């Protein structure tokens, strides 16, 4: 696949076929994605690949914590969004709910959708990306680069991904289930699997700001 086509084709996949993804394929994707750049070639990323019973335990733990009223949080913290950022976040939600036929006031269906996120979209596998806490925020940029590279490399194998926070928003549960130690910061995860193209939520084509709103040209 041509690189521009890959970048333009990649989108967040939130509905998957149940077919398992062979370990060999994920291994190949991670090997390719490890060519991503990182500050001073520090390669801060650590991958924990989960599937089968282990992933099911994570889904269950997430739902239990959500049901018990615990507040989901990103360990590599992000504040709430405001202004234009909040508007874009809301626009995405509206787009998804419209495609899924979920009305604004239908709290039950909205909750069901939230729970699907905490079930990691029922994907057959997920890749958790963590880094050593000693690196602090410095690693986050590099982790972003590797996450996008994984998402692009996955396309080569007919796989879809969603870079997502929801799956790892109860980090204690992630640690308990996967054995990721306290000394590591759990930054993000990607769901990965064969897209279910019959799932309406996969038809989202997310908007982008025109360049004139975020680009300055100097010296041209
Ligand atoms: C750091 C990060 C966290 C994200 N977390 C979630 C998430 O928890 N749930 C979700 O449905 N999508 C999540 N996404 C996917 C974004 O919503 C998506 O990338 C954005 O809407 C643009 O859409 P696209 O990926 O289809 O181009 C996340 C993306 C990033 C980069």
Tab-separated table of C-alpha atoms and ligand atoms in Angstrom:
chain	number	residue	atom	x	y	z
A	1	UNK	CA	0.000	0.000	0.000
A	2	UNK	CA	1.258	3.428	-0.945
A	3	UNK	CA	2.211	5.501	2.126
A	4	UNK	CA	-0.203	8.347	1.410
A	5	UNK	CA	-2.990	5.845	0.838
A	6	UNK	CA	-2.158	4.176	4.164
A	7	UNK	CA	-2.242	7.474	6.056
A	8	UNK	CA	-5.493	8.499	4.405
A	9	UNK	CA	-7.090	5.053	4.851
A	10	UNK	CA	-6.262	4.586	8.529
A	11	UNK	CA	-9.141	5.318	10.798
A	12	UNK	CA	-10.144	4.262	14.272
A	13	UNK	CA	-11.871	0.876	14.143
A	14	UNK	CA	-14.376	0.314	16.938
A	15	UNK	CA	-16.050	-2.884	15.742
A	16	UNK	CA	-14.113	-6.111	15.050
A	17	UNK	CA	-14.693	-9.588	13.707
A	18	UNK	CA	-13.950	-12.209	16.375
A	19	UNK	CA	-11.184	-13.906	14.300
A	20	UNK	CA	-7.964	-14.063	16.321
A	21	UNK	CA	-4.898	-12.227	15.058
A	22	UNK	CA	-1.930	-14.604	14.770
A	23	UNK	CA	0.905	-13.820	17.197
A	24	UNK	CA	3.348	-13.906	14.256
A	25	UNK	CA	1.463	-11.088	12.515
A	26	UNK	CA	1.452	-8.846	15.602
A	27	UNK	CA	5.129	-9.626	16.082
A	28	UNK	CA	5.854	-8.502	12.520
A	29	UNK	CA	3.836	-5.310	13.008
A	30	UNK	CA	5.722	-4.470	16.206
A	31	UNK	CA	9.064	-5.158	14.566
A	32	UNK	CA	8.209	-2.817	11.696
A	33	UNK	CA	6.728	-0.182	14.038
A	34	UNK	CA	9.882	-0.232	16.159
A	35	UNK	CA	11.508	1.660	13.280
A	36	UNK	CA	9.577	4.701	14.547
A	37	UNK	CA	11.814	7.602	15.561
A	38	UNK	CA	12.431	8.413	19.203
A	39	UNK	CA	14.313	11.098	21.063
A	40	UNK	CA	18.045	10.223	20.913
A	41	UNK	CA	16.956	6.753	19.787
A	42	UNK	CA	15.951	5.996	23.372
A	43	UNK	CA	13.134	3.676	22.161
A	44	UNK	CA	11.175	4.106	25.392
A	45	UNK	CA	8.243	1.939	24.307
A	46	UNK	CA	7.402	-1.340	25.975
A	47	UNK	CA	4.633	-3.447	24.471
A	48	UNK	CA	2.340	-5.791	26.340
A	49	UNK	CA	0.215	-7.732	23.887
A	50	UNK	CA	-2.976	-9.180	25.307
A	51	UNK	CA	-5.518	-11.583	23.853
A	52	UNK	CA	-7.703	-14.526	24.864
A	53	UNK	CA	-8.484	-15.051	28.564
A	54	UNK	CA	-6.151	-12.280	29.683
A	55	UNK	CA	-7.904	-9.687	27.532
A	56	UNK	CA	-11.287	-10.984	28.693
A	57	UNK	CA	-10.174	-10.499	32.303
A	58	UNK	CA	-9.186	-6.932	31.514
A	59	UNK	CA	-12.565	-6.213	29.894
A	60	UNK	CA	-14.340	-7.680	32.945
A	61	UNK	CA	-12.202	-5.740	35.422
A	62	UNK	CA	-12.784	-2.467	33.526
A	63	UNK	CA	-16.545	-2.980	33.562
A	64	UNK	CA	-16.551	-3.899	37.254
A	65	UNK	CA	-14.572	-0.792	38.162
A	66	UNK	CA	-16.821	1.371	36.027
A	67	UNK	CA	-19.939	-0.145	37.631
A	68	UNK	CA	-18.519	0.387	41.125
A	69	UNK	CA	-18.256	4.117	40.418
A	70	UNK	CA	-14.470	4.376	40.164
A	71	UNK	CA	-13.313	7.282	38.031
A	72	UNK	CA	-11.428	6.238	34.905
A	73	UNK	CA	-8.164	8.135	34.474
A	74	UNK	CA	-5.222	8.243	32.123
A	75	UNK	CA	-2.011	7.549	34.003
A	76	UNK	CA	-0.004	9.756	31.651
A	77	UNK	CA	-2.535	12.401	32.575
A	78	UNK	CA	-4.556	14.576	30.251
A	79	UNK	CA	-6.771	17.347	31.569
A	80	UNK	CA	-10.332	17.846	30.350
A	81	UNK	CA	-10.766	19.533	26.995
A	82	UNK	CA	-11.902	23.112	26.600
A	83	UNK	CA	-12.823	25.532	23.826
A	84	UNK	CA	-12.159	24.318	20.271
A	85	UNK	CA	-10.781	21.025	21.607
A	86	UNK	CA	-13.972	20.306	23.519
A	87	UNK	CA	-16.014	21.250	20.415
A	88	UNK	CA	-14.085	18.725	18.313
A	89	UNK	CA	-14.546	16.069	20.986
A	90	UNK	CA	-18.319	16.703	21.047
A	91	UNK	CA	-18.494	16.702	17.230
A	92	UNK	CA	-16.894	13.251	17.157
A	93	UNK	CA	-19.397	11.950	19.722
A	94	UNK	CA	-22.322	13.350	17.701
A	95	UNK	CA	-20.961	11.720	14.532
A	96	UNK	CA	-20.604	8.310	16.187
A	97	UNK	CA	-23.992	8.424	17.921
A	98	UNK	CA	-25.709	9.443	14.676
A	99	UNK	CA	-24.139	6.527	12.811
A	100	UNK	CA	-25.145	4.136	15.584
A	101	UNK	CA	-28.659	5.602	15.751
A	102	UNK	CA	-28.266	6.563	19.409
A	103	UNK	CA	-30.397	9.541	20.447
A	104	UNK	CA	-28.866	12.260	22.647
A	105	UNK	CA	-31.277	11.551	25.495
A	106	UNK	CA	-30.906	7.753	25.317
A	107	UNK	CA	-28.678	7.387	28.376
A	108	UNK	CA	-28.882	3.615	28.381
A	109	UNK	CA	-27.597	3.238	24.822
A	110	UNK	CA	-24.913	5.841	25.429
A	111	UNK	CA	-23.780	3.909	28.479
A	112	UNK	CA	-23.756	0.704	26.420
A	113	UNK	CA	-21.458	2.440	23.942
A	114	UNK	CA	-19.170	3.643	26.736
A	115	UNK	CA	-19.027	0.102	28.065
A	116	UNK	CA	-18.049	-1.198	24.632
A	117	UNK	CA	-15.064	1.140	24.815
A	118	UNK	CA	-14.097	-0.221	28.217
A	119	UNK	CA	-14.450	-3.713	26.706
A	120	UNK	CA	-11.791	-2.565	24.214
A	121	UNK	CA	-14.419	-2.727	21.475
A	122	UNK	CA	-14.478	-6.539	21.863
A	123	UNK	CA	-11.303	-6.662	19.773
A	124	UNK	CA	-9.495	-10.016	19.642
A	125	UNK	CA	-6.216	-8.435	20.785
A	126	UNK	CA	-4.759	-5.253	22.215
A	127	UNK	CA	-1.304	-3.745	22.495
A	128	UNK	CA	-0.609	-1.814	25.681
A	129	UNK	CA	2.216	0.714	25.430
A	130	UNK	CA	4.096	1.642	28.564
A	131	UNK	CA	7.428	3.227	29.403
A	132	UNK	CA	9.743	3.521	32.356
A	133	UNK	CA	8.468	6.116	34.853
A	134	UNK	CA	11.986	7.573	35.122
A	135	UNK	CA	11.476	9.023	31.630
A	136	UNK	CA	8.476	11.101	32.710
A	137	UNK	CA	6.650	13.053	30.017
A	138	UNK	CA	9.700	12.920	27.749
A	139	UNK	CA	8.655	9.543	26.393
A	140	UNK	CA	5.105	10.481	25.421
A	141	UNK	CA	6.038	11.959	22.048
A	142	UNK	CA	7.962	8.809	21.115
A	143	UNK	CA	5.085	6.592	22.230
A	144	UNK	CA	2.748	8.562	19.981
A	145	UNK	CA	5.062	8.039	17.037
A	146	UNK	CA	5.223	4.301	17.603
A	147	UNK	CA	1.463	4.038	18.135
A	148	UNK	CA	0.698	5.662	14.784
A	149	UNK	CA	3.326	3.500	13.102
A	150	UNK	CA	1.675	0.369	14.532
A	151	UNK	CA	-1.682	1.580	13.222
A	152	UNK	CA	-0.218	2.095	9.738
A	153	UNK	CA	1.736	-1.182	9.672
A	154	UNK	CA	-1.422	-3.061	10.714
A	155	UNK	CA	-3.138	-1.960	7.495
A	156	UNK	CA	-0.621	-3.996	5.492
A	157	UNK	CA	-2.139	-7.120	7.095
A	158	UNK	CA	-5.755	-6.083	6.582
A	159	UNK	CA	-6.009	-5.208	10.261
A	160	UNK	CA	-7.731	-2.247	11.874
A	161	UNK	CA	-6.750	-0.508	15.093
A	162	UNK	CA	-7.986	2.104	17.500
A	163	UNK	CA	-5.448	3.993	19.554
A	164	UNK	CA	-7.412	4.265	22.771
A	165	UNK	CA	-7.263	5.395	26.343
A	166	UNK	CA	-10.397	3.697	27.656
A	167	UNK	CA	-8.813	0.248	27.762
A	168	UNK	CA	-6.123	1.325	30.234
A	169	UNK	CA	-8.018	3.876	32.324
A	170	UNK	CA	-7.997	1.573	35.344
A	171	UNK	CA	-4.206	1.093	35.469
A	172	UNK	CA	-4.288	-0.942	38.695
A	173	UNK	CA	-6.388	-3.571	36.934
A	174	UNK	CA	-4.039	-3.549	33.930
A	175	UNK	CA	-1.065	-4.095	36.262
A	176	UNK	CA	-2.716	-6.875	38.195
A	177	UNK	CA	-3.771	-8.744	35.053
A	178	UNK	CA	-0.681	-8.258	32.880
A	179	UNK	CA	2.099	-7.962	35.448
A	180	UNK	CA	3.240	-4.528	34.230
A	181	UNK	CA	5.181	-3.261	37.277
A	182	UNK	CA	4.609	-0.024	39.180
A	183	UNK	CA	7.868	1.340	37.822
A	184	UNK	CA	6.254	1.626	34.353
A	185	UNK	CA	3.845	4.281	33.230
A	186	UNK	CA	0.944	2.857	31.222
A	187	UNK	CA	0.353	5.395	28.467
A	188	UNK	CA	-2.001	4.072	25.856
A	189	UNK	CA	-3.267	0.957	24.143
A	190	UNK	CA	-4.335	-0.035	20.670
A	191	UNK	CA	-7.103	-2.470	19.933
A	192	UNK	CA	-6.250	-4.581	16.915
A	193	UNK	CA	-8.211	-7.006	14.780
A	194	UNK	CA	-9.979	-7.565	11.490
A	195	UNK	CA	-12.537	-4.779	11.014
A	196	UNK	CA	-16.224	-5.632	10.982
A	197	UNK	CA	-17.266	-3.413	8.087
A	198	UNK	CA	-20.940	-4.116	8.830
A	199	UNK	CA	-20.559	-2.231	12.109
A	200	UNK	CA	-21.952	1.275	11.493
A	201	UNK	CA	-19.499	2.911	13.916
A	202	UNK	CA	-16.655	2.016	11.550
A	203	UNK	CA	-18.089	4.424	8.987
A	204	UNK	CA	-16.989	7.483	10.945
A	205	UNK	CA	-14.890	9.741	8.810
A	206	UNK	CA	-13.504	12.146	11.379
A	207	UNK	CA	-13.125	15.806	10.451
A	208	UNK	CA	-9.842	17.719	10.256
A	209	UNK	CA	-9.223	21.423	10.587
A	210	UNK	CA	-8.144	23.122	7.366
A	211	UNK	CA	-4.432	23.923	7.410
A	212	UNK	CA	-5.114	27.671	7.330
A	213	UNK	CA	-6.366	27.352	10.940
A	214	UNK	CA	-3.263	25.738	12.369
A	215	UNK	CA	-0.341	26.430	10.031
A	216	UNK	CA	1.939	29.427	9.794
A	217	UNK	CA	4.239	29.760	6.793
A	218	UNK	CA	7.446	31.666	7.416
A	219	UNK	CA	9.890	32.748	4.744
A	220	UNK	CA	7.905	31.503	1.736
B	1	LIG	C1	-4.228	9.376	22.711
B	1	LIG	C2	-5.502	8.876	22.065
B	1	LIG	C3	-6.492	8.344	22.887
B	1	LIG	C4	-7.688	7.890	22.304
B	1	LIG	N1	-8.628	7.307	23.113
B	1	LIG	C5	-9.772	6.849	22.570
B	1	LIG	C6	-10.737	6.210	23.392
B	1	LIG	O1	-10.552	6.043	24.599
B	1	LIG	N2	-11.883	5.794	22.806
B	1	LIG	C7	-12.108	5.936	21.468
B	1	LIG	O2	-13.167	5.522	20.996
B	1	LIG	N3	-11.195	6.517	20.652
B	1	LIG	C8	-10.040	6.967	21.174
B	1	LIG	N4	-9.085	7.547	20.365
B	1	LIG	C9	-9.317	7.656	18.921
B	1	LIG	C10	-9.684	9.083	18.507
B	1	LIG	O3	-10.994	9.367	18.891
B	1	LIG	C11	-9.501	9.208	16.984
B	1	LIG	O4	-8.154	9.020	16.659
B	1	LIG	C12	-9.948	10.573	16.454
B	1	LIG	O5	-11.335	10.742	16.653
B	1	LIG	C13	-9.654	10.724	14.954
B	1	LIG	O6	-10.342	9.694	14.251
B	1	LIG	P1	-9.579	8.646	13.347
B	1	LIG	O7	-8.597	7.897	14.209
B	1	LIG	O8	-10.664	7.731	12.818
B	1	LIG	O9	-8.877	9.389	12.254
B	1	LIG	C14	-7.893	7.993	20.897
B	1	LIG	C15	-6.867	8.515	20.091
B	1	LIG	C16	-5.694	8.933	20.662
B	1	LIG	C17	-4.595	9.471	19.755
